[in-house]
Amino acid sequence: MADAKKNTFDILNAVNVNEHTETKDTGKVKLTYLSWAWAWSEVKKRFPDAQYEIIKFNGLPYVYDDKTGYMVYTTVT
């Protein structure tokens, strides 16, 4: 099982995402990120049976925290 997980990680980790990252400047910090849509499409290309689920909180697909803001949690299989 550990070998399969490592293999999955290695395959996805080898994908060059540099041309697909986006940047957001908050004024305090500059963030570089990869959109979920682009990342998920790359996962599905390599692992067509992959699935994800959005975790709900009181029926909502997000949770809010005063310190971190809005967060969406998922599980990926």
mmCIF file of N, CA and C in Angstrom:
data_model
loop_
_atom_site.group_PDB
_atom_site.id
_atom_site.type_symbol
_atom_site.label_atom_id
_atom_site.label_comp_id
_atom_site.label_asym_id
_atom_site.label_seq_id
_atom_site.Cartn_x
_atom_site.Cartn_y
_atom_site.Cartn_z
ATOM 1 N N MET A 1 0.821 -1.194 0.000
ATOM 2 C CA MET A 1 0.000 0.000 0.000
ATOM 3 C C MET A 1 0.864 1.257 0.000
ATOM 4 N N ALA A 2 1.918 1.276 0.811
ATOM 5 C CA ALA A 2 2.794 2.445 0.865
ATOM 6 C C ALA A 2 3.453 2.696 -0.479
ATOM 7 N N ASP A 3 3.835 1.622 -1.199
ATOM 8 C CA ASP A 3 4.447 1.789 -2.512
ATOM 9 C C ASP A 3 3.473 2.420 -3.499
ATOM 10 N N ALA A 4 2.207 2.043 -3.437
ATOM 11 C CA ALA A 4 1.204 2.619 -4.341
ATOM 12 C C ALA A 4 1.026 4.097 -4.050
ATOM 13 N N LYS A 5 0.974 4.485 -2.781
ATOM 14 C CA LYS A 5 0.830 5.889 -2.419
ATOM 15 C C LYS A 5 2.048 6.684 -2.867
ATOM 16 N N LYS A 6 3.220 6.130 -2.635
ATOM 17 C CA LYS A 6 4.434 6.828 -3.042
ATOM 18 C C LYS A 6 4.465 6.979 -4.558
ATOM 19 N N ASN A 7 4.065 5.963 -5.266
ATOM 20 C CA ASN A 7 4.039 6.026 -6.715
ATOM 21 C C ASN A 7 3.080 7.113 -7.194
ATOM 22 N N THR A 8 1.900 7.209 -6.593
ATOM 23 C CA THR A 8 0.939 8.243 -6.951
ATOM 24 C C THR A 8 1.529 9.615 -6.690
ATOM 25 N N PHE A 9 2.113 9.801 -5.538
ATOM 26 C CA PHE A 9 2.743 11.075 -5.210
ATOM 27 C C PHE A 9 3.841 11.419 -6.208
ATOM 28 N N ASP A 10 4.715 10.459 -6.483
ATOM 29 C CA ASP A 10 5.826 10.698 -7.404
ATOM 30 C C ASP A 10 5.330 11.109 -8.786
ATOM 31 N N ILE A 11 4.283 10.450 -9.256
ATOM 32 C CA ILE A 11 3.730 10.767 -10.578
ATOM 33 C C ILE A 11 3.205 12.201 -10.600
ATOM 34 N N LEU A 12 2.413 12.559 -9.601
ATOM 35 C CA LEU A 12 1.842 13.904 -9.576
ATOM 36 C C LEU A 12 2.887 14.965 -9.264
ATOM 37 N N ASN A 13 3.835 14.643 -8.416
ATOM 38 C CA ASN A 13 4.886 15.589 -8.059
ATOM 39 C C ASN A 13 5.779 15.933 -9.257
ATOM 40 N N ALA A 14 5.870 15.043 -10.210
ATOM 41 C CA ALA A 14 6.712 15.263 -11.387
ATOM 42 C C ALA A 14 6.060 16.186 -12.425
ATOM 43 N N VAL A 15 4.784 16.497 -12.257
ATOM 44 C CA VAL A 15 4.090 17.361 -13.216
ATOM 45 C C VAL A 15 4.581 18.794 -13.029
ATOM 46 N N ASN A 16 5.059 19.401 -14.103
ATOM 47 C CA ASN A 16 5.522 20.788 -14.045
ATOM 48 C C ASN A 16 4.310 21.714 -14.141
ATOM 49 N N VAL A 17 4.022 22.413 -13.058
ATOM 50 C CA VAL A 17 2.858 23.300 -13.005
ATOM 51 C C VAL A 17 3.242 24.773 -13.109
ATOM 52 N N ASN A 18 4.498 25.065 -13.314
ATOM 53 C CA ASN A 18 4.982 26.451 -13.276
ATOM 54 C C ASN A 18 4.221 27.387 -14.201
ATOM 55 N N GLU A 19 3.863 26.938 -15.377
ATOM 56 C CA GLU A 19 3.169 27.806 -16.331
ATOM 57 C C GLU A 19 1.689 27.993 -15.992
ATOM 58 N N HIS A 20 1.198 27.301 -14.984
ATOM 59 C CA HIS A 20 -0.233 27.333 -14.655
ATOM 60 C C HIS A 20 -0.514 27.927 -13.273
ATOM 61 N N THR A 21 0.521 28.397 -12.594
ATOM 62 C CA THR A 21 0.294 29.010 -11.288
ATOM 63 C C THR A 21 -0.242 30.425 -11.470
ATOM 64 N N GLU A 22 -0.918 30.899 -10.441
ATOM 65 C CA GLU A 22 -1.446 32.254 -10.416
ATOM 66 C C GLU A 22 -0.887 32.946 -9.180
ATOM 67 N N THR A 23 -0.882 34.272 -9.210
ATOM 68 C CA THR A 23 -0.341 35.045 -8.101
ATOM 69 C C THR A 23 -1.391 36.015 -7.598
ATOM 70 N N LYS A 24 -1.432 36.152 -6.284
ATOM 71 C CA LYS A 24 -2.333 37.116 -5.655
ATOM 72 C C LYS A 24 -1.501 37.941 -4.686
ATOM 73 N N ASP A 25 -1.566 39.253 -4.837
ATOM 74 C CA ASP A 25 -0.842 40.150 -3.953
ATOM 75 C C ASP A 25 -1.843 40.782 -3.000
ATOM 76 N N THR A 26 -1.742 40.446 -1.726
ATOM 77 C CA THR A 26 -2.693 40.965 -0.732
ATOM 78 C C THR A 26 -2.259 42.316 -0.177
ATOM 79 N N GLY A 27 -1.105 42.782 -0.593
ATOM 80 C CA GLY A 27 -0.554 43.998 -0.027
ATOM 81 C C GLY A 27 0.405 43.693 1.116
ATOM 82 N N LYS A 28 0.141 42.617 1.823
ATOM 83 C CA LYS A 28 1.012 42.195 2.922
ATOM 84 C C LYS A 28 1.902 41.036 2.505
ATOM 85 N N VAL A 29 1.362 40.205 1.626
ATOM 86 C CA VAL A 29 2.098 39.016 1.202
ATOM 87 C C VAL A 29 1.702 38.684 -0.234
ATOM 88 N N LYS A 30 2.648 38.148 -0.971
ATOM 89 C CA LYS A 30 2.398 37.720 -2.346
ATOM 90 C C LYS A 30 2.257 36.197 -2.352
ATOM 91 N N LEU A 31 1.115 35.709 -2.798
ATOM 92 C CA LEU A 31 0.833 34.280 -2.781
ATOM 93 C C LEU A 31 0.865 33.708 -4.186
ATOM 94 N N THR A 32 1.481 32.567 -4.349
ATOM 95 C CA THR A 32 1.465 31.839 -5.611
ATOM 96 C C THR A 32 0.723 30.541 -5.375
ATOM 97 N N TYR A 33 -0.244 30.248 -6.250
ATOM 98 C CA TYR A 33 -1.072 29.062 -6.036
ATOM 99 C C TYR A 33 -1.441 28.429 -7.365
ATOM 100 N N LEU A 34 -1.908 27.208 -7.278
ATOM 101 C CA LEU A 34 -2.378 26.453 -8.434
ATOM 102 C C LEU A 34 -3.875 26.257 -8.268
ATOM 103 N N SER A 35 -4.647 26.630 -9.257
ATOM 104 C CA SER A 35 -6.098 26.507 -9.127
ATOM 105 C C SER A 35 -6.495 25.035 -9.000
ATOM 106 N N TRP A 36 -7.543 24.820 -8.222
ATOM 107 C CA TRP A 36 -8.067 23.471 -8.030
ATOM 108 C C TRP A 36 -8.479 22.874 -9.376
ATOM 109 N N ALA A 37 -9.123 23.642 -10.220
ATOM 110 C CA ALA A 37 -9.607 23.122 -11.510
ATOM 111 C C ALA A 37 -8.452 22.592 -12.358
ATOM 112 N N TRP A 38 -7.365 23.328 -12.421
ATOM 113 C CA TRP A 38 -6.230 22.866 -13.226
ATOM 114 C C TRP A 38 -5.597 21.642 -12.580
ATOM 115 N N ALA A 39 -5.400 21.683 -11.266
ATOM 116 C CA ALA A 39 -4.776 20.554 -10.572
ATOM 117 C C ALA A 39 -5.616 19.289 -10.715
ATOM 118 N N TRP A 40 -6.935 19.425 -10.545
ATOM 119 C CA TRP A 40 -7.810 18.258 -10.623
ATOM 120 C C TRP A 40 -7.817 17.669 -12.027
ATOM 121 N N SER A 41 -7.754 18.504 -13.046
ATOM 122 C CA SER A 41 -7.724 17.973 -14.417
ATOM 123 C C SER A 41 -6.463 17.155 -14.656
ATOM 124 N N GLU A 42 -5.356 17.569 -14.073
ATOM 125 C CA GLU A 42 -4.111 16.815 -14.227
ATOM 126 C C GLU A 42 -4.178 15.487 -13.471
ATOM 127 N N VAL A 43 -4.806 15.488 -12.308
ATOM 128 C CA VAL A 43 -4.992 14.244 -11.559
ATOM 129 C C VAL A 43 -5.831 13.267 -12.390
ATOM 130 N N LYS A 44 -6.954 13.754 -12.926
ATOM 131 C CA LYS A 44 -7.864 12.878 -13.679
ATOM 132 C C LYS A 44 -7.234 12.352 -14.966
ATOM 133 N N LYS A 45 -6.332 13.105 -15.582
ATOM 134 C CA LYS A 45 -5.625 12.614 -16.775
ATOM 135 C C LYS A 45 -4.815 11.366 -16.436
ATOM 136 N N ARG A 46 -4.203 11.384 -15.266
ATOM 137 C CA ARG A 46 -3.321 10.299 -14.872
ATOM 138 C C ARG A 46 -4.027 9.196 -14.079
ATOM 139 N N PHE A 47 -5.087 9.565 -13.382
ATOM 140 C CA PHE A 47 -5.829 8.624 -12.545
ATOM 141 C C PHE A 47 -7.329 8.822 -12.772
ATOM 142 N N PRO A 48 -7.864 8.289 -13.866
ATOM 143 C CA PRO A 48 -9.273 8.538 -14.225
ATOM 144 C C PRO A 48 -10.276 8.075 -13.176
ATOM 145 N N ASP A 49 -9.898 7.148 -12.308
ATOM 146 C CA ASP A 49 -10.821 6.671 -11.278
ATOM 147 C C ASP A 49 -10.787 7.518 -10.006
ATOM 148 N N ALA A 50 -9.942 8.535 -9.965
ATOM 149 C CA ALA A 50 -9.841 9.384 -8.778
ATOM 150 C C ALA A 50 -11.171 10.082 -8.518
ATOM 151 N N GLN A 51 -11.450 10.289 -7.248
ATOM 152 C CA GLN A 51 -12.687 10.957 -6.833
ATOM 153 C C GLN A 51 -12.374 11.926 -5.711
ATOM 154 N N TYR A 52 -13.230 12.961 -5.583
ATOM 155 C CA TYR A 52 -13.106 13.823 -4.416
ATOM 156 C C TYR A 52 -14.480 14.114 -3.852
ATOM 157 N N GLU A 53 -14.481 14.459 -2.580
ATOM 158 C CA GLU A 53 -15.721 14.794 -1.887
ATOM 159 C C GLU A 53 -15.490 16.075 -1.104
ATOM 160 N N ILE A 54 -16.432 17.001 -1.169
ATOM 161 C CA ILE A 54 -16.364 18.226 -0.392
ATOM 162 C C ILE A 54 -17.045 17.960 0.949
ATOM 163 N N ILE A 55 -16.322 18.213 2.022
ATOM 164 C CA ILE A 55 -16.841 18.008 3.366
ATOM 165 C C ILE A 55 -17.796 19.160 3.697
ATOM 166 N N LYS A 56 -18.944 18.834 4.272
ATOM 167 C CA LYS A 56 -19.926 19.871 4.603
ATOM 168 C C LYS A 56 -19.965 20.120 6.110
ATOM 169 N N PHE A 57 -20.256 21.361 6.458
ATOM 170 C CA PHE A 57 -20.373 21.812 7.836
ATOM 171 C C PHE A 57 -21.757 22.418 8.013
ATOM 172 N N ASN A 58 -22.604 21.742 8.770
ATOM 173 C CA ASN A 58 -23.985 22.202 8.949
ATOM 174 C C ASN A 58 -24.680 22.417 7.603
ATOM 175 N N GLY A 59 -24.403 21.538 6.663
ATOM 176 C CA GLY A 59 -25.017 21.604 5.343
ATOM 177 C C GLY A 59 -24.327 22.538 4.362
ATOM 178 N N LEU A 60 -23.309 23.264 4.794
ATOM 179 C CA LEU A 60 -22.600 24.207 3.924
ATOM 180 C C LEU A 60 -21.281 23.603 3.440
ATOM 181 N N PRO A 61 -20.863 23.923 2.206
ATOM 182 C CA PRO A 61 -19.620 23.355 1.671
ATOM 183 C C PRO A 61 -18.363 24.117 2.115
ATOM 184 N N TYR A 62 -18.467 24.896 3.159
ATOM 185 C CA TYR A 62 -17.333 25.666 3.672
ATOM 186 C C TYR A 62 -17.523 25.904 5.166
ATOM 187 N N VAL A 63 -16.442 26.338 5.798
ATOM 188 C CA VAL A 63 -16.476 26.729 7.203
ATOM 189 C C VAL A 63 -15.761 28.071 7.307
ATOM 190 N N TYR A 64 -16.188 28.894 8.245
ATOM 191 C CA TYR A 64 -15.578 30.211 8.430
ATOM 192 C C TYR A 64 -14.891 30.289 9.786
ATOM 193 N N ASP A 65 -13.700 30.873 9.779
ATOM 194 C CA ASP A 65 -12.946 31.103 11.002
ATOM 195 C C ASP A 65 -12.474 32.555 10.978
ATOM 196 N N ASP A 66 -12.601 33.263 12.094
ATOM 197 C CA ASP A 66 -12.219 34.684 12.148
ATOM 198 C C ASP A 66 -10.756 34.930 11.776
ATOM 199 N N LYS A 67 -9.889 33.986 12.083
ATOM 200 C CA LYS A 67 -8.458 34.179 11.828
ATOM 201 C C LYS A 67 -8.030 33.778 10.420
ATOM 202 N N THR A 68 -8.649 32.737 9.876
ATOM 203 C CA THR A 68 -8.204 32.237 8.566
ATOM 204 C C THR A 68 -9.177 32.532 7.439
ATOM 205 N N GLY A 69 -10.407 32.886 7.751
ATOM 206 C CA GLY A 69 -11.400 33.176 6.714
ATOM 207 C C GLY A 69 -12.181 31.932 6.333
ATOM 208 N N TYR A 70 -12.625 31.896 5.093
ATOM 209 C CA TYR A 70 -13.429 30.777 4.600
ATOM 210 C C TYR A 70 -12.523 29.646 4.133
ATOM 211 N N MET A 71 -12.898 28.412 4.481
ATOM 212 C CA MET A 71 -12.118 27.246 4.091
ATOM 213 C C MET A 71 -13.048 26.181 3.539
ATOM 214 N N VAL A 72 -12.593 25.519 2.485
ATOM 215 C CA VAL A 72 -13.293 24.378 1.917
ATOM 216 C C VAL A 72 -12.404 23.157 2.141
ATOM 217 N N TYR A 73 -12.973 22.095 2.674
ATOM 218 C CA TYR A 73 -12.222 20.878 2.950
ATOM 219 C C TYR A 73 -12.699 19.777 2.005
ATOM 220 N N THR A 74 -11.741 19.009 1.495
ATOM 221 C CA THR A 74 -12.073 17.897 0.609
ATOM 222 C C THR A 74 -11.312 16.655 1.036
ATOM 223 N N THR A 75 -11.821 15.519 0.571
ATOM 224 C CA THR A 75 -11.068 14.271 0.657
ATOM 225 C C THR A 75 -10.854 13.814 -0.779
ATOM 226 N N VAL A 76 -9.705 13.254 -1.043
ATOM 227 C CA VAL A 76 -9.370 12.773 -2.382
ATOM 228 C C VAL A 76 -9.003 11.307 -2.273
ATOM 229 N N THR A 77 -9.621 10.489 -3.138
ATOM 230 C CA THR A 77 -9.345 9.057 -3.165
ATOM 231 C C THR A 77 -8.861 8.673 -4.555
#
